[in-house]
CSV table of N, CA and C in Angstrom, one decimal:
chain,number,residue,atom,x,y,z
A,1,ARG,N,30.6,164.7,159.0
A,1,ARG,CA,31.8,165.3,158.4
A,1,ARG,C,32.7,165.8,159.5
A,2,ASP,N,34.0,165.5,159.4
A,2,ASP,CA,35.0,165.8,160.3
A,2,ASP,C,35.2,167.3,160.4
A,3,ARG,N,35.0,167.9,161.6
A,3,ARG,CA,35.0,169.4,161.7
A,3,ARG,C,36.4,169.9,161.5
A,4,HIS,N,37.4,169.1,161.5
A,4,HIS,CA,38.8,169.5,161.3
A,4,HIS,C,39.2,169.5,159.9
A,5,TRP,N,38.4,168.8,159.1
A,5,TRP,CA,38.8,168.6,157.7
A,5,TRP,C,38.4,169.8,156.9
A,6,SER,N,39.4,170.3,156.0
A,6,SER,CA,39.0,171.3,155.1
A,6,SER,C,39.7,171.0,153.8
A,7,PRO,N,39.0,171.3,152.7
A,7,PRO,CA,39.6,170.9,151.4
A,7,PRO,C,40.8,171.8,151.0
A,8,HIS,N,41.6,171.3,150.1
A,8,HIS,CA,42.7,172.1,149.6
A,8,HIS,C,42.1,173.3,149.0
A,9,PRO,N,42.8,174.5,149.1
A,9,PRO,CA,42.3,175.7,148.5
A,9,PRO,C,41.9,175.7,147.0
A,10,LEU,N,42.6,174.8,146.3
A,10,LEU,CA,42.2,174.6,144.9
A,10,LEU,C,41.2,173.6,144.6
A,11,PHE,N,40.7,172.9,145.6
A,11,PHE,CA,39.7,171.9,145.5
A,11,PHE,C,38.4,172.4,145.0
A,12,ARG,N,37.7,171.7,144.1
A,12,ARG,CA,36.4,171.9,143.7
A,12,ARG,C,35.8,170.6,143.2
A,13,HIS,N,34.5,170.4,143.4
A,13,HIS,CA,33.9,169.2,142.9
A,13,HIS,C,33.8,169.1,141.4
A,14,SER,N,34.0,167.9,140.9
A,14,SER,CA,33.9,167.7,139.5
A,14,SER,C,32.4,167.7,139.0
A,15,ARG,N,32.2,168.3,137.9
A,15,ARG,CA,30.8,168.2,137.3
A,15,ARG,C,30.6,166.9,136.5
A,16,CYS,N,31.7,166.1,136.4
A,16,CYS,CA,31.7,164.8,135.8
A,16,CYS,C,31.2,164.9,134.4
A,17,THR,N,31.6,165.9,133.7
A,17,THR,CA,31.2,166.1,132.3
A,17,THR,C,32.4,165.7,131.3
A,18,GLY,N,33.5,165.3,131.9
A,18,GLY,CA,34.7,165.0,131.1
A,18,GLY,C,34.8,163.5,130.9
A,19,LYS,N,36.1,163.0,130.8
A,19,LYS,CA,36.4,161.6,130.6
A,19,LYS,C,36.0,160.8,131.8
A,20,ARG,N,35.6,159.6,131.7
A,20,ARG,CA,35.3,158.7,132.8
A,20,ARG,C,36.3,157.5,132.8
A,21,LYS,N,37.0,157.4,133.9
A,21,LYS,CA,37.9,156.3,134.1
A,21,LYS,C,37.7,155.7,135.5
A,22,ALA,N,37.9,154.3,135.6
A,22,ALA,CA,37.7,153.7,136.8
A,22,ALA,C,38.7,152.6,137.0
A,23,LEU,N,39.0,152.3,138.3
A,23,LEU,CA,39.8,151.2,138.7
A,23,LEU,C,39.0,150.3,139.7
A,24,CYS,N,38.8,149.1,139.4
A,24,CYS,CA,38.0,148.2,140.2
A,24,CYS,C,38.9,147.0,140.7
A,25,VAL,N,39.0,146.9,142.0
A,25,VAL,CA,40.0,145.9,142.6
A,25,VAL,C,39.2,144.9,143.5
A,26,GLY,N,39.4,143.6,143.3
A,26,GLY,CA,38.8,142.6,144.1
A,26,GLY,C,39.9,141.6,144.5
A,27,ILE,N,40.1,141.4,145.8
A,27,ILE,CA,41.1,140.4,146.2
A,27,ILE,C,40.5,139.5,147.2
A,28,ASN,N,40.4,138.2,146.9
A,28,ASN,CA,39.9,137.2,147.8
A,28,ASN,C,41.0,136.5,148.6
A,29,TYR,N,42.3,136.7,148.2
A,29,TYR,CA,43.5,136.1,148.8
A,29,TYR,C,43.3,134.6,148.8
A,30,THR,N,42.8,134.0,147.7
A,30,THR,CA,42.6,132.6,147.6
A,30,THR,C,43.8,131.8,147.9
A,31,GLY,N,43.7,130.8,148.8
A,31,GLY,CA,44.8,130.0,149.2
A,31,GLY,C,45.6,130.5,150.3
A,32,GLN,N,45.4,131.8,150.7
A,32,GLN,CA,46.1,132.4,151.8
A,32,GLN,C,45.4,132.3,153.1
A,33,GLN,N,46.1,132.4,154.2
A,33,GLN,CA,45.5,132.6,155.5
A,33,GLN,C,44.6,133.9,155.5
A,34,ASN,N,43.5,133.9,156.1
A,34,ASN,CA,42.6,135.0,156.1
A,34,ASN,C,42.0,135.3,154.8
A,35,SER,N,41.7,134.3,154.0
A,35,SER,CA,41.1,134.5,152.6
A,35,SER,C,39.7,135.1,152.8
A,36,LEU,N,39.2,135.7,151.8
A,36,LEU,CA,37.9,136.4,151.8
A,36,LEU,C,37.1,135.7,150.7
A,37,ASN,N,35.8,135.9,150.8
A,37,ASN,CA,34.8,135.5,149.8
A,37,ASN,C,34.0,136.7,149.3
A,38,GLY,N,33.9,136.8,148.0
A,38,GLY,CA,33.0,137.9,147.5
A,38,GLY,C,33.7,139.1,147.0
A,39,CYS,N,35.0,139.3,147.3
A,39,CYS,CA,35.6,140.6,146.9
A,39,CYS,C,35.7,140.6,145.3
A,40,VAL,N,36.1,139.5,144.7
A,40,VAL,CA,36.2,139.5,143.2
A,40,VAL,C,34.8,139.8,142.6
A,41,ASN,N,33.8,139.1,143.2
A,41,ASN,CA,32.4,139.4,142.7
A,41,ASN,C,32.0,140.9,142.9
A,42,ASP,N,32.4,141.5,144.0
A,42,ASP,CA,32.1,142.9,144.2
A,42,ASP,C,32.7,143.8,143.1
A,43,ALA,N,34.0,143.5,142.8
A,43,ALA,CA,34.7,144.3,141.8
A,43,ALA,C,34.1,144.1,140.4
A,44,GLN,N,33.7,142.9,140.1
A,44,GLN,CA,33.1,142.6,138.8
A,44,GLN,C,31.7,143.3,138.7
A,45,ASP,N,31.0,143.2,139.8
A,45,ASP,CA,29.7,143.9,139.8
A,45,ASP,C,29.8,145.4,139.6
A,46,ILE,N,30.8,146.0,140.3
A,46,ILE,CA,31.0,147.5,140.1
A,46,ILE,C,31.4,147.8,138.7
A,47,TYR,N,32.3,147.0,138.1
A,47,TYR,CA,32.7,147.2,136.8
A,47,TYR,C,31.5,147.2,135.8
A,48,GLN,N,30.6,146.2,135.9
A,48,GLN,CA,29.4,146.2,135.1
A,48,GLN,C,28.5,147.4,135.4
A,49,PHE,N,28.3,147.7,136.7
A,49,PHE,CA,27.4,148.8,137.1
A,49,PHE,C,27.9,150.1,136.4
A,50,LEU,N,29.2,150.4,136.5
A,50,LEU,CA,29.8,151.6,136.0
A,50,LEU,C,29.6,151.7,134.5
A,51,ASN,N,29.8,150.6,133.8
A,51,ASN,CA,29.6,150.5,132.4
A,51,ASN,C,28.2,150.7,131.9
A,52,GLU,N,27.3,149.9,132.6
A,52,GLU,CA,25.9,149.9,132.1
A,52,GLU,C,25.1,151.1,132.6
A,53,HIS,N,25.4,151.6,133.8
A,53,HIS,CA,24.5,152.7,134.3
A,53,HIS,C,25.2,154.1,134.4
A,54,HIS,N,26.5,154.2,134.2
A,54,HIS,CA,27.1,155.5,134.3
A,54,HIS,C,28.1,155.8,133.2
A,55,ARG,N,27.9,155.1,132.1
A,55,ARG,CA,28.6,155.4,130.8
A,55,ARG,C,30.2,155.4,130.9
A,56,TYR,N,30.7,154.5,131.8
A,56,TYR,CA,32.2,154.3,131.8
A,56,TYR,C,32.5,153.3,130.7
A,57,PRO,N,33.3,153.6,129.7
A,57,PRO,CA,33.6,152.7,128.7
A,57,PRO,C,34.4,151.5,129.2
A,58,HIS,N,34.2,150.3,128.7
A,58,HIS,CA,35.0,149.1,129.1
A,58,HIS,C,36.5,149.4,128.9
A,59,SER,N,36.9,150.2,127.9
A,59,SER,CA,38.3,150.4,127.6
A,59,SER,C,38.9,151.4,128.7
A,60,ASP,N,38.1,152.0,129.5
A,60,ASP,CA,38.6,153.0,130.5
A,60,ASP,C,38.2,152.5,131.9
A,61,ILE,N,38.1,151.2,132.1
A,61,ILE,CA,37.9,150.6,133.4
A,61,ILE,C,38.9,149.5,133.5
A,62,LEU,N,39.8,149.6,134.5
A,62,LEU,CA,40.8,148.5,134.8
A,62,LEU,C,40.2,147.7,135.9
A,63,LEU,N,40.2,146.3,135.7
A,63,LEU,CA,39.7,145.4,136.6
A,63,LEU,C,40.9,144.5,137.1
A,64,LEU,N,41.3,144.6,138.3
A,64,LEU,CA,42.3,143.8,138.9
A,64,LEU,C,41.7,142.8,139.9
A,65,THR,N,41.9,141.5,139.6
A,65,THR,CA,41.4,140.5,140.6
A,65,THR,C,42.4,139.4,140.7
A,66,ASP,N,42.4,138.7,141.8
A,66,ASP,CA,43.3,137.6,142.0
A,66,ASP,C,42.8,136.3,141.3
A,67,HIS,N,41.6,136.4,140.7
A,67,HIS,CA,41.1,135.2,139.9
A,67,HIS,C,41.5,135.3,138.5
A,68,ASN,N,42.2,136.4,138.0
A,68,ASN,CA,42.6,136.6,136.7
A,68,ASN,C,43.9,135.9,136.5
A,69,PRO,N,44.1,135.0,135.5
A,69,PRO,CA,45.3,134.3,135.3
A,69,PRO,C,46.4,135.2,134.7
A,70,ASP,N,46.0,136.3,134.1
A,70,ASP,CA,47.0,137.2,133.5
A,70,ASP,C,47.7,138.0,134.6
A,71,PRO,N,49.1,137.8,134.8
A,71,PRO,CA,49.8,138.5,135.8
A,71,PRO,C,49.7,140.0,135.8
A,72,ARG,N,49.4,140.6,134.7
A,72,ARG,CA,49.3,142.1,134.6
A,72,ARG,C,47.9,142.5,135.1
A,73,SER,N,47.0,141.6,135.3
A,73,SER,CA,45.7,142.0,135.8
A,73,SER,C,45.4,141.5,137.2
A,74,GLN,N,46.5,141.1,137.9
A,74,GLN,CA,46.4,140.7,139.3
A,74,GLN,C,46.7,141.9,140.2
A,75,PRO,N,46.1,141.9,141.3
A,75,PRO,CA,46.2,143.1,142.2
A,75,PRO,C,47.5,143.0,143.1
A,76,THR,N,48.6,143.0,142.5
A,76,THR,CA,49.9,143.0,143.2
A,76,THR,C,50.2,144.5,143.6
A,77,ARG,N,51.1,144.7,144.4
A,77,ARG,CA,51.4,146.1,144.8
A,77,ARG,C,51.9,146.9,143.6
A,78,GLU,N,52.7,146.3,142.8
A,78,GLU,CA,53.2,147.0,141.6
A,78,GLU,C,52.1,147.3,140.6
A,79,ASN,N,51.2,146.4,140.4
A,79,ASN,CA,50.1,146.6,139.5
A,79,ASN,C,49.1,147.6,140.0
A,80,LEU,N,48.8,147.6,141.3
A,80,LEU,CA,47.9,148.5,141.9
A,80,LEU,C,48.5,150.0,141.8
A,81,LEU,N,49.7,150.1,142.1
A,81,LEU,CA,50.3,151.5,141.9
A,81,LEU,C,50.3,151.9,140.5
A,82,ASN,N,50.7,151.0,139.6
A,82,ASN,CA,50.6,151.4,138.1
A,82,ASN,C,49.2,151.7,137.7
A,83,ALA,N,48.2,151.0,138.2
A,83,ALA,CA,46.8,151.3,137.9
A,83,ALA,C,46.4,152.7,138.4
A,84,MET,N,46.8,153.0,139.6
A,84,MET,CA,46.5,154.3,140.2
A,84,MET,C,47.1,155.4,139.3
A,85,ARG,N,48.4,155.2,138.9
A,85,ARG,CA,49.0,156.2,138.0
A,85,ARG,C,48.2,156.3,136.7
A,86,TRP,N,47.8,155.2,136.1
A,86,TRP,CA,47.0,155.2,134.9
A,86,TRP,C,45.7,156.0,135.1
A,87,LEU,N,45.1,155.8,136.3
A,87,LEU,CA,43.8,156.5,136.5
A,87,LEU,C,43.9,158.0,136.5
A,88,VAL,N,45.0,158.5,137.1
A,88,VAL,CA,45.1,160.0,137.2
A,88,VAL,C,45.9,160.6,136.1
A,89,GLU,N,46.6,159.9,135.3
A,89,GLU,CA,47.4,160.5,134.2
A,89,GLU,C,46.5,161.3,133.3
A,90,ASP,N,46.9,162.4,132.9
A,90,ASP,CA,46.1,163.3,132.0
A,90,ASP,C,44.7,163.7,132.6
A,91,ALA,N,44.5,163.6,133.8
A,91,ALA,CA,43.2,164.0,134.4
A,91,ALA,C,43.0,165.5,134.2
A,92,GLN,N,41.8,165.8,133.9
A,92,GLN,CA,41.4,167.2,133.7
A,92,GLN,C,40.2,167.6,134.7
A,93,ALA,N,40.0,168.9,134.9
A,93,ALA,CA,38.9,169.3,135.7
A,93,ALA,C,37.6,168.7,135.0
A,94,ASP,N,36.7,168.3,135.8
A,94,ASP,CA,35.4,167.7,135.5
A,94,ASP,C,35.4,166.3,134.9
A,95,ASP,N,36.6,165.6,135.0
A,95,ASP,CA,36.6,164.2,134.7
A,95,ASP,C,36.0,163.5,135.9
A,96,ALA,N,35.6,162.3,135.6
A,96,ALA,CA,35.0,161.4,136.6
A,96,ALA,C,35.9,160.2,136.8
A,97,LEU,N,36.7,160.2,137.9
A,97,LEU,CA,37.6,159.2,138.2
A,97,LEU,C,37.0,158.4,139.4
A,98,PHE,N,37.1,157.1,139.3
A,98,PHE,CA,36.4,156.2,140.4
A,98,PHE,C,37.3,155.1,140.7
A,99,ILE,N,37.4,154.8,142.0
A,99,ILE,CA,38.2,153.6,142.5
A,99,ILE,C,37.3,152.8,143.4
A,100,HIS,N,37.2,151.5,143.2
A,100,HIS,CA,36.5,150.6,144.0
A,100,HIS,C,37.6,149.6,144.5
A,101,TYR,N,37.7,149.4,145.8
A,101,TYR,CA,38.6,148.4,146.4
A,101,TYR,C,37.8,147.5,147.3
A,102,SER,N,37.9,146.2,147.1
A,102,SER,CA,37.3,145.2,147.9
A,102,SER,C,38.4,144.2,148.3
A,103,GLY,N,38.9,144.2,149.5
A,103,GLY,CA,40.0,143.4,150.0
A,103,GLY,C,40.3,143.8,151.4
A,104,HIS,N,41.4,143.2,152.0
A,104,HIS,CA,41.8,143.6,153.3
A,104,HIS,C,42.3,145.0,153.4
A,105,GLY,N,42.0,145.7,154.4
A,105,GLY,CA,42.5,147.0,154.7
A,105,GLY,C,42.6,147.2,156.2
A,106,GLY,N,43.1,148.4,156.5
A,106,GLY,CA,43.3,148.6,158.0
A,106,GLY,C,43.9,150.0,158.2
A,107,ARG,N,44.5,150.1,159.3
A,107,ARG,CA,45.2,151.3,159.7
A,107,ARG,C,46.4,151.0,160.5
A,108,MET,N,47.4,151.9,160.5
A,108,MET,CA,48.6,151.8,161.3
A,108,MET,C,49.0,153.1,161.8
A,109,ARG,N,49.7,153.1,162.9
A,109,ARG,CA,50.1,154.4,163.5
A,109,ARG,C,50.8,155.3,162.5
A,110,ASP,N,50.4,156.5,162.5
A,110,ASP,CA,51.0,157.5,161.6
A,110,ASP,C,52.4,157.8,162.0
A,111,MET,N,53.4,157.7,161.1
A,111,MET,CA,54.8,157.9,161.4
A,111,MET,C,55.3,159.3,161.0
A,112,ASP,N,54.6,160.1,160.2
A,112,ASP,CA,55.1,161.4,159.8
A,112,ASP,C,54.2,162.6,160.3
A,113,GLY,N,53.3,162.3,161.1
A,113,GLY,CA,52.5,163.4,161.7
A,113,GLY,C,51.5,164.1,160.9
A,114,ASP,N,51.1,163.5,159.7
A,114,ASP,CA,50.2,164.2,158.8
A,114,ASP,C,48.7,163.8,159.0
A,115,GLU,N,48.4,163.0,160.0
A,115,GLU,CA,47.0,162.5,160.2
A,115,GLU,C,46.5,163.1,161.5
A,116,LEU,N,45.3,163.7,161.4
A,116,LEU,CA,44.6,164.2,162.6
A,116,LEU,C,44.3,163.2,163.6
A,117,ASP,N,43.9,162.0,163.1
A,117,ASP,CA,43.6,160.9,164.1
A,117,ASP,C,44.8,160.1,164.5
A,118,GLY,N,46.0,160.3,164.0
A,118,GLY,CA,47.2,159.6,164.4
A,118,GLY,C,47.4,158.3,163.6
A,119,PHE,N,46.6,158.0,162.6
A,119,PHE,CA,46.7,156.7,161.9
A,119,PHE,C,46.6,156.9,160.4
A,120,ASP,N,47.5,156.1,159.7
A,120,ASP,CA,47.4,156.0,158.3
A,120,ASP,C,46.5,154.9,157.9
A,121,GLU,N,45.7,155.1,156.8
A,121,GLU,CA,44.9,154.0,156.3
A,121,GLU,C,45.8,153.2,155.3
A,122,VAL,N,45.5,151.8,155.3
A,122,VAL,CA,46.3,150.9,154.4
A,122,VAL,C,45.5,150.0,153.7
A,123,ILE,N,46.0,149.5,152.6
A,123,ILE,CA,45.3,148.4,151.9
A,123,ILE,C,46.4,147.3,151.7
A,124,PHE,N,45.9,146.1,151.5
A,124,PHE,CA,46.8,144.9,151.5
A,124,PHE,C,46.7,144.3,150.1
A,125,PRO,N,47.7,144.6,149.2
A,125,PRO,CA,47.8,144.0,147.9
A,125,PRO,C,47.9,142.4,148.0
A,126,LEU,N,47.6,141.8,146.9
A,126,LEU,CA,47.7,140.3,146.9
A,126,LEU,C,49.1,139.8,147.4
A,127,ASP,N,50.1,140.5,147.1
A,127,ASP,CA,51.5,140.1,147.5
A,127,ASP,C,52.1,140.9,148.6
A,128,PHE,N,51.2,141.3,149.5
A,128,PHE,CA,51.7,142.2,150.6
A,128,PHE,C,52.7,141.6,151.5
A,129,ARG,N,52.7,140.2,151.6
A,129,ARG,CA,53.7,139.6,152.5
A,129,ARG,C,55.1,139.7,151.9
A,130,THR,N,55.3,139.9,150.6
A,130,THR,CA,56.6,140.0,150.0
A,130,THR,C,56.9,141.4,149.5
A,131,ALA,N,55.8,142.1,149.0
A,131,ALA,CA,56.0,143.5,148.5
A,131,ALA,C,55.6,144.6,149.4
A,132,GLY,N,54.9,144.3,150.4
A,132,GLY,CA,54.5,145.3,151.4
A,132,GLY,C,53.1,145.8,151.1
A,133,ILE,N,52.6,146.6,152.1
A,133,ILE,CA,51.3,147.2,152.0
A,133,ILE,C,51.3,148.5,151.3
A,134,ILE,N,50.2,149.1,151.1
A,134,ILE,CA,50.1,150.5,150.5
A,134,ILE,C,49.4,151.4,151.5
A,135,THR,N,50.1,152.4,151.9
A,135,THR,CA,49.5,153.3,152.9
A,135,THR,C,49.0,154.6,152.1
A,136,ASP,N,48.2,155.4,152.8
A,136,ASP,CA,47.7,156.6,152.2
A,136,ASP,C,48.8,157.6,152.0
A,137,ASP,N,50.0,157.4,152.5
A,137,ASP,CA,51.1,158.3,152.3
A,137,ASP,C,51.9,158.0,151.0
A,138,VAL,N,51.7,156.8,150.4
A,138,VAL,CA,52.4,156.4,149.2
A,138,VAL,C,51.9,157.3,148.0
A,139,THR,N,52.9,157.8,147.3
A,139,THR,CA,52.6,158.6,146.1
A,139,THR,C,52.9,157.7,144.9
A,140,THR,N,52.2,157.9,143.8
A,140,THR,CA,52.3,157.1,142.6
A,140,THR,C,53.3,157.7,141.6
A,141,SER,N,53.8,158.9,141.9
A,141,SER,CA,54.7,159.6,141.0
A,141,SER,C,56.1,159.1,141.1
């Protein structure tokens, strides 16, 4: 545990007795340079695991993969941000919210001075070359 990290004063752990919602993302970047193998399988496996072993209803798990032909279910930047909004909308104390991301990620130099280590964490949506990356500074509101 980072000795400099401290939770927000209003932070408390969820008892996970409320609603269960999840977002599972798998991006293989098929046909692109630096494609990956197995990320879609990871997301599908987590989807099944959450449903079968942790009582997450199918209707409350979003699965975004680049193997899905439906454009609304592909992990584009816009769809990822919309899915994150969906995940937290109407969240209440003791809900169980879960995100799984399997795809390219990284870090970049922190530009606004809010990171102790000097770096922002980033993920690379399917369309990052045209729509951009998502940093840990991006808000979904």
